[in-house]
Structures are given as C-alpha cells and as structure tokens.
JSON list of C-alpha atoms in Angstrom, two decimals:
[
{"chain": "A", "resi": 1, "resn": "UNK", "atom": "CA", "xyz": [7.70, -8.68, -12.49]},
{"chain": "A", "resi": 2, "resn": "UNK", "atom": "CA", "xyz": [6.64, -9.83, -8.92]},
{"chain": "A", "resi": 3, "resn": "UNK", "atom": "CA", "xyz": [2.44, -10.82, -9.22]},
{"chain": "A", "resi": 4, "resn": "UNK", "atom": "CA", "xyz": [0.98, -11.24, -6.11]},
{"chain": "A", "resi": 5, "resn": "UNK", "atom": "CA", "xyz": [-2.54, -12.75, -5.65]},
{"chain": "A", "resi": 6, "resn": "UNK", "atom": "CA", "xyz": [-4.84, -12.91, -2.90]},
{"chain": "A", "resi": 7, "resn": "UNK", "atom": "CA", "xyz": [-7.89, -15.23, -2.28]},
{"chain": "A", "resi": 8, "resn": "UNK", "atom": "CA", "xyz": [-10.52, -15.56, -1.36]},
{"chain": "A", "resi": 9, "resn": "UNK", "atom": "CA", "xyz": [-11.64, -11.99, -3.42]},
{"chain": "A", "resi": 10, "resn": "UNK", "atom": "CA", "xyz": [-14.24, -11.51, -0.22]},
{"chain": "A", "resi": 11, "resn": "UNK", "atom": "CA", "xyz": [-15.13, -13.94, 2.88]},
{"chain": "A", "resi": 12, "resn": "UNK", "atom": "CA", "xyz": [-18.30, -13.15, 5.17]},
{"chain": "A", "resi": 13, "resn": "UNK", "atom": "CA", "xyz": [-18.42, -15.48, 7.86]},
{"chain": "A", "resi": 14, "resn": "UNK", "atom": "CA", "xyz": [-20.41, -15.02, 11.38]},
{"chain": "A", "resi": 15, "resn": "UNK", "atom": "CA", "xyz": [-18.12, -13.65, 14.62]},
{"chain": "A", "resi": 16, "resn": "UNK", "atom": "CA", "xyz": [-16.54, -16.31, 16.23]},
{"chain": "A", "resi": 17, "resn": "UNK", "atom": "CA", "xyz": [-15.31, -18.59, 13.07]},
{"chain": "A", "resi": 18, "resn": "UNK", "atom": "CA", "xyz": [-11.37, -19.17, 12.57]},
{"chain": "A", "resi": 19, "resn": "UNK", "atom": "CA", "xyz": [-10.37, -18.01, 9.05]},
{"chain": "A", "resi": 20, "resn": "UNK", "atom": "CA", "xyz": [-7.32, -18.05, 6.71]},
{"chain": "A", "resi": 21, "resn": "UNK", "atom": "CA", "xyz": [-6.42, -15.76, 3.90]},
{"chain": "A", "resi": 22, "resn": "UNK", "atom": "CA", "xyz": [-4.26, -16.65, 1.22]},
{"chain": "A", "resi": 23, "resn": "UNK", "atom": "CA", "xyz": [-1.09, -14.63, -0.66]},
{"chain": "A", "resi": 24, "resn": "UNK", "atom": "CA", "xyz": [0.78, -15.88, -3.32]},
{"chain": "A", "resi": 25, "resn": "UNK", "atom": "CA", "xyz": [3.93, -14.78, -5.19]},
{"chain": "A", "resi": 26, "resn": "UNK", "atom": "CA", "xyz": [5.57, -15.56, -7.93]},
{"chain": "A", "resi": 27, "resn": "UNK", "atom": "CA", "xyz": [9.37, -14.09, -7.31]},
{"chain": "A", "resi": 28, "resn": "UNK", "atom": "CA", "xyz": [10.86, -15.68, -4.17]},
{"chain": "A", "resi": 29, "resn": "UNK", "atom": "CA", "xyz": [13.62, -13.43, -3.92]},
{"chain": "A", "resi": 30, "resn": "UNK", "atom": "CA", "xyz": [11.57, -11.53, -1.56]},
{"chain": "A", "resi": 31, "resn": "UNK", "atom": "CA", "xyz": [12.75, -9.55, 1.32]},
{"chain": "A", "resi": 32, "resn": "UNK", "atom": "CA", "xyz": [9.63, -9.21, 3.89]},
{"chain": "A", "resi": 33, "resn": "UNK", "atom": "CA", "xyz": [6.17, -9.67, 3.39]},
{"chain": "A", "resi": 34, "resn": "UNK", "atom": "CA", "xyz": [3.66, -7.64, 4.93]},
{"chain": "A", "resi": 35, "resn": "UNK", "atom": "CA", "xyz": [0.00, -7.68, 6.22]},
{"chain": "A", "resi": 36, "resn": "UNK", "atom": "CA", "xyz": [-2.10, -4.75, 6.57]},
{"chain": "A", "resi": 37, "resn": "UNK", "atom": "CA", "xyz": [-5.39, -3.93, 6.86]},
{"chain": "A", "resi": 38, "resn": "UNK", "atom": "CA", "xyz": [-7.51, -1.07, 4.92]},
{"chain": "A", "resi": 39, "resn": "UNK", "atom": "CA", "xyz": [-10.34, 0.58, 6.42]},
{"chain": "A", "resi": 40, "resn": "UNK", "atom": "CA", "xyz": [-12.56, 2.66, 4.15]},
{"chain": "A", "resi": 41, "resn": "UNK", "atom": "CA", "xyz": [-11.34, 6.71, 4.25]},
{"chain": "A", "resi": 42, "resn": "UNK", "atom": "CA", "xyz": [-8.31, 5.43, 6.03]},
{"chain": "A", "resi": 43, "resn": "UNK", "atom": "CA", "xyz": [-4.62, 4.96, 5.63]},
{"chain": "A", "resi": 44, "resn": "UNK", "atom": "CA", "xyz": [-3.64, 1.38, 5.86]},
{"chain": "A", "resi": 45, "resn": "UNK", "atom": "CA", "xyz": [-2.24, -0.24, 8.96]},
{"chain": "A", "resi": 46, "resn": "UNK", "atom": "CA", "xyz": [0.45, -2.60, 8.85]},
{"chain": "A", "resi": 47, "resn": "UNK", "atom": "CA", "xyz": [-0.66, -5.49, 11.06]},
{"chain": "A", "resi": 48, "resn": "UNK", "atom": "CA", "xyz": [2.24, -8.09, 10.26]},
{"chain": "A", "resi": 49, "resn": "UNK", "atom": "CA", "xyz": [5.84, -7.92, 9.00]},
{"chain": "A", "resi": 50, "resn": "UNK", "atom": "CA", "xyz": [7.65, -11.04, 8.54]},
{"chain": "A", "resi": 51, "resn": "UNK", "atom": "CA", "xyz": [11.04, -11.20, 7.20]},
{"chain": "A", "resi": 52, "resn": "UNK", "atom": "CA", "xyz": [12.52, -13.44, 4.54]},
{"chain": "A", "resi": 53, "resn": "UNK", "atom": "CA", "xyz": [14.52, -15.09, 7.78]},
{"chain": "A", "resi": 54, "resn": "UNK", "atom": "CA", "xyz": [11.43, -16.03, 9.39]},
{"chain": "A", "resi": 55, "resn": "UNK", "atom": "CA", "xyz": [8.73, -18.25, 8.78]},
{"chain": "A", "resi": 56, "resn": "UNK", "atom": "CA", "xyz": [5.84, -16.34, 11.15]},
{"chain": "A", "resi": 57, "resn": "UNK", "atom": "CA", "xyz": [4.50, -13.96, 13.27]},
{"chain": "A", "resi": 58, "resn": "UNK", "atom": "CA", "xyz": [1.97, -13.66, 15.82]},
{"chain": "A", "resi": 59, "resn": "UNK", "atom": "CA", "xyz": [0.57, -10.76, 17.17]},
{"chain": "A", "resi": 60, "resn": "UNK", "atom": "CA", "xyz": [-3.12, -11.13, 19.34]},
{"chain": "A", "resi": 61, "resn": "UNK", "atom": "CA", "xyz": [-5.56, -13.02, 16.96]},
{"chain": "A", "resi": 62, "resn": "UNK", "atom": "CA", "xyz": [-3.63, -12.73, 14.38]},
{"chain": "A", "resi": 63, "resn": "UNK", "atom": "CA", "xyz": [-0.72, -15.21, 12.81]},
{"chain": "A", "resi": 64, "resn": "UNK", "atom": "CA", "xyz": [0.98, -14.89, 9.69]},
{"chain": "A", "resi": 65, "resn": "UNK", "atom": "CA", "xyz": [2.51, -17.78, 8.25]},
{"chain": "A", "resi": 66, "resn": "UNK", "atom": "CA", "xyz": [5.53, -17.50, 5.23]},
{"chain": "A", "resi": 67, "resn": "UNK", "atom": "CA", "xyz": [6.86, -20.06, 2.95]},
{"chain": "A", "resi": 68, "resn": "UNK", "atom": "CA", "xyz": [9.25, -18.61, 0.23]},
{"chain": "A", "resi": 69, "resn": "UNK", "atom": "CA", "xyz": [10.12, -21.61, -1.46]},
{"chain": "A", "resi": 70, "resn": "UNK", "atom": "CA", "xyz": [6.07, -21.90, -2.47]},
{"chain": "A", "resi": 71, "resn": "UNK", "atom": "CA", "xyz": [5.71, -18.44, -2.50]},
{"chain": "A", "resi": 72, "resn": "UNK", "atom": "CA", "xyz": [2.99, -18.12, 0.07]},
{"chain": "A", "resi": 73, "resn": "UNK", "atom": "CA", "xyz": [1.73, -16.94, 2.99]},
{"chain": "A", "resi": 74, "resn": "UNK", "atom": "CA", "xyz": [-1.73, -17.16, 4.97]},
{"chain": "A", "resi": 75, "resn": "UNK", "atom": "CA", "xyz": [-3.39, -14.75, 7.53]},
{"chain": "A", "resi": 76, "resn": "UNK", "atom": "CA", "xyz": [-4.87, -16.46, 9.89]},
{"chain": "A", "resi": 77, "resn": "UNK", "atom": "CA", "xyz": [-7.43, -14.74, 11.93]},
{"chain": "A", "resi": 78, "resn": "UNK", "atom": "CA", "xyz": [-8.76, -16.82, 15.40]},
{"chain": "A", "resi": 79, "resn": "UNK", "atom": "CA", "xyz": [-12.40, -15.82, 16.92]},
{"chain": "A", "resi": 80, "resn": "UNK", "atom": "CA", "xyz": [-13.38, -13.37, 14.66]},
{"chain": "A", "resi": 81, "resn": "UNK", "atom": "CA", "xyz": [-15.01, -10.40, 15.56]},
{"chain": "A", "resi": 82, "resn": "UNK", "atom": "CA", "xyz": [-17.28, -7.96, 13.75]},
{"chain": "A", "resi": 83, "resn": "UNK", "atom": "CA", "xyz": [-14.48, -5.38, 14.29]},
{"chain": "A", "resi": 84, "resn": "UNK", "atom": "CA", "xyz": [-12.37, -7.32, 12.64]},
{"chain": "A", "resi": 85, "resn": "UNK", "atom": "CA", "xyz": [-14.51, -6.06, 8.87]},
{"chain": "A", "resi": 86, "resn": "UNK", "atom": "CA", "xyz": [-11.77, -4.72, 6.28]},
{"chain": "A", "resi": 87, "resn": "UNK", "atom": "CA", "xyz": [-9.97, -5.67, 3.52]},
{"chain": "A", "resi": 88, "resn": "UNK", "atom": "CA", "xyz": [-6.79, -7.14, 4.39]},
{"chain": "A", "resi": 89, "resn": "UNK", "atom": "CA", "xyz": [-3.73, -6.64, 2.05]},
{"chain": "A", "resi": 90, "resn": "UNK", "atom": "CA", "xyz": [-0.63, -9.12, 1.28]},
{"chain": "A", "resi": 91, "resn": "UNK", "atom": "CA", "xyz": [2.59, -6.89, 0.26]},
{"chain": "A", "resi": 92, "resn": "UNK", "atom": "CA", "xyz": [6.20, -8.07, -0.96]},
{"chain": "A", "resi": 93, "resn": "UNK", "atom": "CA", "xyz": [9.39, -6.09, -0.93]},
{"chain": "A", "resi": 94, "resn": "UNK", "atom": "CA", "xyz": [12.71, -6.87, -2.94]},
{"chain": "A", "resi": 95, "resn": "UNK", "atom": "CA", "xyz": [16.21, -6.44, -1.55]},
{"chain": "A", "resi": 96, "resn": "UNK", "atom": "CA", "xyz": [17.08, -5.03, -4.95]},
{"chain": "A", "resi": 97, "resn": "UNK", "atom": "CA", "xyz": [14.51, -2.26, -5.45]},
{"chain": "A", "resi": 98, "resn": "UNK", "atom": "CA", "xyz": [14.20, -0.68, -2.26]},
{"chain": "A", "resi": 99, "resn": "UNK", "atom": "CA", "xyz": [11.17, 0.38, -0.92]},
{"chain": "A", "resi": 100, "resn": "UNK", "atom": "CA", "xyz": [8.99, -0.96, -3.71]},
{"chain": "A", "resi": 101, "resn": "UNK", "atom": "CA", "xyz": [6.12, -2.79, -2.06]},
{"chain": "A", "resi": 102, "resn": "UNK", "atom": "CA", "xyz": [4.04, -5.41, -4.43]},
{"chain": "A", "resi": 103, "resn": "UNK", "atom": "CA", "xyz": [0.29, -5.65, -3.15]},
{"chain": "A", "resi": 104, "resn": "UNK", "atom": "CA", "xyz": [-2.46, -8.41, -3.83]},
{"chain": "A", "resi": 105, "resn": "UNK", "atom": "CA", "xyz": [-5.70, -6.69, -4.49]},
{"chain": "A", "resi": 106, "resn": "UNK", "atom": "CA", "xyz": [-6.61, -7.99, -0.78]},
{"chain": "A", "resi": 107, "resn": "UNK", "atom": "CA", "xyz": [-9.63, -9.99, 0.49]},
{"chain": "A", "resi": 108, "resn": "UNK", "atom": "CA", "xyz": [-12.44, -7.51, 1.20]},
{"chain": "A", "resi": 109, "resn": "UNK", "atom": "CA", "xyz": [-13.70, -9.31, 4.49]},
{"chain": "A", "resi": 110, "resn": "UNK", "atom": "CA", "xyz": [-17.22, -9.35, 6.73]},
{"chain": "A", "resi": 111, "resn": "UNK", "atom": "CA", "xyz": [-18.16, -10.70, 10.23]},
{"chain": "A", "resi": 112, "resn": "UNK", "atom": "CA", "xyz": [-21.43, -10.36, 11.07]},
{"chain": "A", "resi": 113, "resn": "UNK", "atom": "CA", "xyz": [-22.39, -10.65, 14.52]},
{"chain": "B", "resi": 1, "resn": "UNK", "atom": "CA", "xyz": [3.22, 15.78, 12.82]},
{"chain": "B", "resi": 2, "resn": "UNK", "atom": "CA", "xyz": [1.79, 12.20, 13.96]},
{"chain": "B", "resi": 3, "resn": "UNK", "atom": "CA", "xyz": [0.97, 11.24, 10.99]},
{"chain": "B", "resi": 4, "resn": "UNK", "atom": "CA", "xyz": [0.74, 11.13, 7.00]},
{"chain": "B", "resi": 5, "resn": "UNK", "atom": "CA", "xyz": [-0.92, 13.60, 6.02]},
{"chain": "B", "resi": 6, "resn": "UNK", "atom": "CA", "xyz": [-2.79, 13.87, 2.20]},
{"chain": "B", "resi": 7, "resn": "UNK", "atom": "CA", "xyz": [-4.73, 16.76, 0.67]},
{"chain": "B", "resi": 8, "resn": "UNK", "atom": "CA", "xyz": [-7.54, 17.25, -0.40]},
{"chain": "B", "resi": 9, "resn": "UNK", "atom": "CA", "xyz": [-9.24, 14.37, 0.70]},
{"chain": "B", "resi": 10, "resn": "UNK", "atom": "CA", "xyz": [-11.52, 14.63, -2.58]},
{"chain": "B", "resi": 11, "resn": "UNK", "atom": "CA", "xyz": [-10.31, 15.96, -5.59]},
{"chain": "B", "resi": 12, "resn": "UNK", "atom": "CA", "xyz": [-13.42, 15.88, -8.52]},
{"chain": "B", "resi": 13, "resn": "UNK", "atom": "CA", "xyz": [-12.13, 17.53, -11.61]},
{"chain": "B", "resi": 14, "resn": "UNK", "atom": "CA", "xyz": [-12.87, 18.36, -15.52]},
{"chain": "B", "resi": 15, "resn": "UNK", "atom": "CA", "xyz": [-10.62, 16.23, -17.97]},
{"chain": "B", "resi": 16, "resn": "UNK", "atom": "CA", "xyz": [-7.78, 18.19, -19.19]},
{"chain": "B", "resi": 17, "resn": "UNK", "atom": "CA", "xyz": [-7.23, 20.17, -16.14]},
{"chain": "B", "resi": 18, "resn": "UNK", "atom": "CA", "xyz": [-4.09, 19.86, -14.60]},
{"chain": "B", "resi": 19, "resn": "UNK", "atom": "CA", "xyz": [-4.16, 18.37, -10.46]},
{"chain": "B", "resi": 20, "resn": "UNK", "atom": "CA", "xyz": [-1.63, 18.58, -7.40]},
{"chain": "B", "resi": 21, "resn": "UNK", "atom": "CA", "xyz": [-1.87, 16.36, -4.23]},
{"chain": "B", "resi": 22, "resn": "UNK", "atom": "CA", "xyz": [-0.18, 17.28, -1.45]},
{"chain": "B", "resi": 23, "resn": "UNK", "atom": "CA", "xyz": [1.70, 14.99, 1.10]},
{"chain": "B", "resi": 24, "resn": "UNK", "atom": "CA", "xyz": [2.86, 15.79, 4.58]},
{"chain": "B", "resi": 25, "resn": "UNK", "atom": "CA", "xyz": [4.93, 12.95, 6.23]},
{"chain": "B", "resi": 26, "resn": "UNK", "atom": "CA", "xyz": [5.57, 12.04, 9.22]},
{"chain": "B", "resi": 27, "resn": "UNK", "atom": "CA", "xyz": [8.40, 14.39, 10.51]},
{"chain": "B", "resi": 28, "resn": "UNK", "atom": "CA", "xyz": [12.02, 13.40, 10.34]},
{"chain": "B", "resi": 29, "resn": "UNK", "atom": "CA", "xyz": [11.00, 10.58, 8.00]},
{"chain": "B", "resi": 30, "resn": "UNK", "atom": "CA", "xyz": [13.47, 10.48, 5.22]},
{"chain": "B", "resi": 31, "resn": "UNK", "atom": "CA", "xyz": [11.62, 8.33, 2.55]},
{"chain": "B", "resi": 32, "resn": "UNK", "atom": "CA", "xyz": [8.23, 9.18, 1.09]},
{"chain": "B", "resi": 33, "resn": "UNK", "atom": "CA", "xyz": [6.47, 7.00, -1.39]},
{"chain": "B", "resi": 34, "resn": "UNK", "atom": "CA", "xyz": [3.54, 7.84, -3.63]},
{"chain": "B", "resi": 35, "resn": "UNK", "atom": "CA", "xyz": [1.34, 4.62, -4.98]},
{"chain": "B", "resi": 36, "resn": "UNK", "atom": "CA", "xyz": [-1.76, 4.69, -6.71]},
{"chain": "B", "resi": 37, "resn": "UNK", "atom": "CA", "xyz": [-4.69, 2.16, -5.75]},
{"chain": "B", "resi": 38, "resn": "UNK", "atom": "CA", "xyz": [-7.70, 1.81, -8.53]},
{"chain": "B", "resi": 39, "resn": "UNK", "atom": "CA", "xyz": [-11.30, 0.96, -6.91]},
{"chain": "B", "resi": 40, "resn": "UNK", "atom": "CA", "xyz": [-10.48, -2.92, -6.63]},
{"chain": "B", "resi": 41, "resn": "UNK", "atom": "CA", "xyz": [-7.21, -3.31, -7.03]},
{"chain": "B", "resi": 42, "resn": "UNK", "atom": "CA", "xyz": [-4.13, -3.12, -4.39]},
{"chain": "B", "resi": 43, "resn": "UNK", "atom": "CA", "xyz": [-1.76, -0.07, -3.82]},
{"chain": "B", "resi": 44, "resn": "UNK", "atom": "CA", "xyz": [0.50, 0.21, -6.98]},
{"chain": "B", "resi": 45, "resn": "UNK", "atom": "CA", "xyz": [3.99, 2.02, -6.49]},
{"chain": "B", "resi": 46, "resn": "UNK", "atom": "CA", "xyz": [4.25, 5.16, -8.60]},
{"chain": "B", "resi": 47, "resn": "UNK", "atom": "CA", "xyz": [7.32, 6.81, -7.54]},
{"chain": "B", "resi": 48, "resn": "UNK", "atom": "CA", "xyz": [9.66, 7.17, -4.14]},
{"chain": "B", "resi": 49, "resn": "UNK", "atom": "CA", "xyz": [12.10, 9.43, -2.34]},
{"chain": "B", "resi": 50, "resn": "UNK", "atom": "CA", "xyz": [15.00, 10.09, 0.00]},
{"chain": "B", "resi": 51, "resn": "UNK", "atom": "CA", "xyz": [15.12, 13.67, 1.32]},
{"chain": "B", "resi": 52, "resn": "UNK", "atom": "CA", "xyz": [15.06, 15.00, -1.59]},
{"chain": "B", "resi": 53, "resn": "UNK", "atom": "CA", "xyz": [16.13, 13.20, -3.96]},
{"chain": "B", "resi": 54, "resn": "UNK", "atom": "CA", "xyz": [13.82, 10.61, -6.37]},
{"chain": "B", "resi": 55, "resn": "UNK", "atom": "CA", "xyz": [15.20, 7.52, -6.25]},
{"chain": "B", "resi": 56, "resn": "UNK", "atom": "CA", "xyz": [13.00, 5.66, -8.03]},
{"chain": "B", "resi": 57, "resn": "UNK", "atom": "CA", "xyz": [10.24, 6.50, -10.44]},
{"chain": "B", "resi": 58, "resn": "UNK", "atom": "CA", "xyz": [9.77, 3.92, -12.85]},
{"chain": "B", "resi": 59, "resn": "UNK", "atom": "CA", "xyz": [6.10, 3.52, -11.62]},
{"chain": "B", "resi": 60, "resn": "UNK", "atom": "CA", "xyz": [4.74, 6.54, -13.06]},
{"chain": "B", "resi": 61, "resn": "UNK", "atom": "CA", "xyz": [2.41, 5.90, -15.88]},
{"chain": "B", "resi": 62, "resn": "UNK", "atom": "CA", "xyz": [3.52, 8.51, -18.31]},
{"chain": "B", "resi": 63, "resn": "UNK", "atom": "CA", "xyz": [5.13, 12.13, -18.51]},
{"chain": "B", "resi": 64, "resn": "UNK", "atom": "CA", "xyz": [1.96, 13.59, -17.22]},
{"chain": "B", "resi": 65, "resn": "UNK", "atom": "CA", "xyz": [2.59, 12.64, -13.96]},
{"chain": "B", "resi": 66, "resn": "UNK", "atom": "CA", "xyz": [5.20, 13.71, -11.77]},
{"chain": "B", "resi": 67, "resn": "UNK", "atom": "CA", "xyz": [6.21, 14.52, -8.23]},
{"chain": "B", "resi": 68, "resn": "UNK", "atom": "CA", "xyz": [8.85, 16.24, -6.42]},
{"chain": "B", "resi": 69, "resn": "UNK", "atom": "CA", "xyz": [10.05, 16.96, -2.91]},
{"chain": "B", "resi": 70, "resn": "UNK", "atom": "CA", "xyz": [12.03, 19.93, -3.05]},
{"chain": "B", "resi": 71, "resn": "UNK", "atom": "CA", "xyz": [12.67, 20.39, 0.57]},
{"chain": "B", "resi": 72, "resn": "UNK", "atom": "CA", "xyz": [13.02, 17.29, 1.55]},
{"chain": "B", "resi": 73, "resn": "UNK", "atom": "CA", "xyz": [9.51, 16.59, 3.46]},
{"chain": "B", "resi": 74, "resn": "UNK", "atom": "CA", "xyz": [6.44, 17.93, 1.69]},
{"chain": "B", "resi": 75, "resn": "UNK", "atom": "CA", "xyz": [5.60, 16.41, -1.32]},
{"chain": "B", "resi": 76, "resn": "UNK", "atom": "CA", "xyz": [3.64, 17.34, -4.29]},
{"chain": "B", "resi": 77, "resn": "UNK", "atom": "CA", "xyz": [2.53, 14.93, -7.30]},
{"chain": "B", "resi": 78, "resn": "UNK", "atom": "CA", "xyz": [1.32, 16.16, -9.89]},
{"chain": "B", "resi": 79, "resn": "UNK", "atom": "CA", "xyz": [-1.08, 15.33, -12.74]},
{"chain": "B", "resi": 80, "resn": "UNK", "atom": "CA", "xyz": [-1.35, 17.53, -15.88]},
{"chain": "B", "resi": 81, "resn": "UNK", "atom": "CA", "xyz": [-4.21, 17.02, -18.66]},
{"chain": "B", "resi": 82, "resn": "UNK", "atom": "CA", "xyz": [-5.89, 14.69, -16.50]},
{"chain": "B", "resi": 83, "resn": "UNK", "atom": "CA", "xyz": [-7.89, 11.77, -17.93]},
{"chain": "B", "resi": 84, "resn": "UNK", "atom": "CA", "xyz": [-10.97, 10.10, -16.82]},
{"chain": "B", "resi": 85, "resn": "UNK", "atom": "CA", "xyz": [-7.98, 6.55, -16.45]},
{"chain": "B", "resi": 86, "resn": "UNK", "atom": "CA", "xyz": [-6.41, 9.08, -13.98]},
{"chain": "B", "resi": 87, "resn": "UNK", "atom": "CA", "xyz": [-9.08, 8.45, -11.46]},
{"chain": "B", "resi": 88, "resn": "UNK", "atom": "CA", "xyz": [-7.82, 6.29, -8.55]},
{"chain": "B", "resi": 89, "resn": "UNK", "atom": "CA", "xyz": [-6.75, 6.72, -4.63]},
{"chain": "B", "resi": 90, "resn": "UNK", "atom": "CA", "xyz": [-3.61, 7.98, -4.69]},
{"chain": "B", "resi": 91, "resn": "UNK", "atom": "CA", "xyz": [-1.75, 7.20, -1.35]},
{"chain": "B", "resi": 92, "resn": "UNK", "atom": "CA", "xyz": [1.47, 8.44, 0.40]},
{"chain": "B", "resi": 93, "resn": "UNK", "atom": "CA", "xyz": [3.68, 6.48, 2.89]},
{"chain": "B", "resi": 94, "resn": "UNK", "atom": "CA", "xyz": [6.75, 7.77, 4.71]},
{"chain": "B", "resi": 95, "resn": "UNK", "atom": "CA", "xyz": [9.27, 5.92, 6.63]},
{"chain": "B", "resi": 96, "resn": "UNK", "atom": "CA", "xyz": [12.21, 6.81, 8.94]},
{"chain": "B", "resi": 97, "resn": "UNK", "atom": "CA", "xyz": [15.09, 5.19, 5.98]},
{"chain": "B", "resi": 98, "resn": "UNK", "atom": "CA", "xyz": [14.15, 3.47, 3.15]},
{"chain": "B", "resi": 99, "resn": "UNK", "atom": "CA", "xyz": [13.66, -0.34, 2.06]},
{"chain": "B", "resi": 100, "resn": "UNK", "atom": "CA", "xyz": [14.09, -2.48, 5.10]},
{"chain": "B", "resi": 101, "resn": "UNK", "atom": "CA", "xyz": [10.11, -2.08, 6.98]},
{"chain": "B", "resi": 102, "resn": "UNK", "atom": "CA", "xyz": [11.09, -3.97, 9.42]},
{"chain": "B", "resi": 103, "resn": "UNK", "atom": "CA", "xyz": [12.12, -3.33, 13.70]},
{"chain": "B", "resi": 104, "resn": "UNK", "atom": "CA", "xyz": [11.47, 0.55, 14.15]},
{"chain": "B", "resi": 105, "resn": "UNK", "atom": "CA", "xyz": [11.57, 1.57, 10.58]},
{"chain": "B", "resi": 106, "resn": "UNK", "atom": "CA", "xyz": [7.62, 0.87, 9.63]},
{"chain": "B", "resi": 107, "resn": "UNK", "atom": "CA", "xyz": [6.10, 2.39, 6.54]},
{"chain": "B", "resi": 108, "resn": "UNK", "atom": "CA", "xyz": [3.15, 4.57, 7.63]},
{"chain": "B", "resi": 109, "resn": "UNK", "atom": "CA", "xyz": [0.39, 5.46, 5.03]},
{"chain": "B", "resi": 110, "resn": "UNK", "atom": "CA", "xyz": [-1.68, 8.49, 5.07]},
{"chain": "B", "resi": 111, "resn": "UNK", "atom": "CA", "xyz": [-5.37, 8.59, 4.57]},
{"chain": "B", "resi": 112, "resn": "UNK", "atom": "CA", "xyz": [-5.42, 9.11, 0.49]},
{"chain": "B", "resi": 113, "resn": "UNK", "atom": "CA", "xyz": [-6.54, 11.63, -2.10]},
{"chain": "B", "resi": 114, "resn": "UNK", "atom": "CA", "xyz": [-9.78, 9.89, -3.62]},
{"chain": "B", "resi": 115, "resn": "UNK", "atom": "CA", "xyz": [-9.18, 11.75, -7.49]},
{"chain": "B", "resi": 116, "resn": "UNK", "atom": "CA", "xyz": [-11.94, 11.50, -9.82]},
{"chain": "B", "resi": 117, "resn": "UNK", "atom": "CA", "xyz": [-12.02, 12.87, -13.36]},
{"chain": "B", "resi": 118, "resn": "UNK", "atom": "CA", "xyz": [-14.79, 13.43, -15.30]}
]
C-alpha cells in the first residue's frame, strides 16, 4: 500500500522567508504527483501536477521538485506571503488503479506578516 | 455548473440514523470520486465512478456505506446506522475522464460535507 508522509506537520514563519515542504513515498511506481492547497470550508485547489516523466514544475512562487527513485518531492514556496496560510497537500496516483489519489496528511502552514 | 458541488455543508446527526450526501459535478465530467478526510489526516479515497458505472470501491469502510450514480452525474453516498467513527469531511472530485490529472483533465474538488455523529 502506497504511504505517503509529509513534514514538517506545521511551519509558521514571518512573510518574506523561502520555505520547503517535504513528501515522501514509499511505492515509486507512481504516475503524477500532485500539490494542492486546502483552505478551511473550501474544496482543495490543485496548485502543481508533475508527471512521472518530469522532474519539476514551476508555476509563480511556487516550484515543485520530484525524484522517484527516492520517493520524494519538495514544495518550495519563494517570498512568502501571509496569503499564502493553508495546509498544503502531497498526492500520488498509480497507473494501475486509476484515479486513486494517495494524500500525506499535509503541512498545516502560517505567515505572519 | 462551475463547480463541485456538496450538500449539506453540515450534516450533525444521532448515531444509528441513516445519512445521504449529495454531489453535483462539474457538468460533462465523466468521473466522480468520493474520499473521506478525518480532522488531521489527508483525503482518503472511498469509492469512484465513470458515468455510471463504479469502478472502483474498495475504499469503503464497510457495507454501511455506499454510493451510487444512477444517472451518470449526481451522486449520492450513503451512510446507514451511522457511528460516532463515521464523523469526517467527506469530499467529492470530478474530472473530465478518469486517471491521468494531468494537461486539461484536472480533478476538481467540491467544498465538503463536514458529518458529525453524535
């Protein structure tokens, strides 16, 4: 069974830091991985997709790195801003069992301005 | 419409009783997925379809739960004898075709139905 596991559990750091969060899994026969971000008494919002092909993505602030032969992957999140408050979740698909995402319980994080 | 859509919202009910949740997807999306996220913990699949067929529902916990999608768009999961373990955010996701979230086909989660059981 595919574990995922995200740390840090929570980060608070003050607007303007660089920051990294961590996802690990333990079956590399994955087929994307996925970033998203969870708001409370909203859906979540995929903010990063990147495919077993690829290695990263970029999109604004945000880059998402992937190594599948370690099984990990880090967020990394450049001049934070208070906005930027959520809990961010790691998710894995397999080829085999389609549309079966694998979540990390996320890193719940803070900016304070 | 332009997005998931889950209800209710808020669902507070006795143990025993029997619960539905309601999911509207996104239209012309042809897979719908149903997870279940405890306070804590990350989205865990329950169950999946494609129009309307199930194609996958080895993550339901037990015979009390179970969902269909009868028309191939709204879907229903449902909970008899609820127990207080029950409670949970239970979430829905659609996507245009299923398995490969990737280019245009994006898996888009509604808001959740927050269930709590006393």
């Amino acid at each position: 069974k595919q574990e995922v596991t995200q740390i840090p559990a929570a980060l608070s750091v003050p607007e303007g830091e660089n920051l990294v969060l961590n996802c690990s899994f333990t079956d590399s026969a994955i087929y994307n991985l996925q970033w998203f971000r969870q708001d409370p008494g909203k859906g979540l919002t995929s903010l990063l997709l990147i495919q077993s092909s690829q290695r990263e993505q970029t999109s604004g602030r945000l880059n998402a790195s992937l190594d599948k032969s370690s099984g990990r992957s880090t967020l990394y999140i450049a001049a934070s801003q208070p906005g930027d408050s959520a809990t961010y979740l790691c998710a894995v698909d397999r080829g085999s069992t389609l549309g079966r995402l694998y979540f990390g319980r996320g890193t719940q994080l803070t900016v304070w301005p | 419409g332009a997005g998931v859509s889950q209800s209710p919202r808020y669902k507070v009910t006795k143990r025993g009783q029997d619960v539905a949740l309601r999911c509207d997807p996104i239209s012309g999306h042809v897979s719908l997925y149903w997870y279940r996220q405890a306070l804590g913990q990350g989205p865990e699949f329950l169950t999946y379809f494609n129009y309307e067929a199930q194609q996958d529902k080895s993550g339901l916990p037990n015979d009390r739960f179970s969902a269909e999608r009868p028309e191939g768009s709204i879907s229903t999961l449902t909970i008899q004898r609820t127990e207080q373990r029950d409670s949970a955010m239970y979430r829905c996701a659609s996507s245009l075709t299923g398995g490969d979230f990737s280019g245009a086909n994006v898996l888009t989660f509604g808001a959740g139905s927050r269930l709590t059981v006393l």
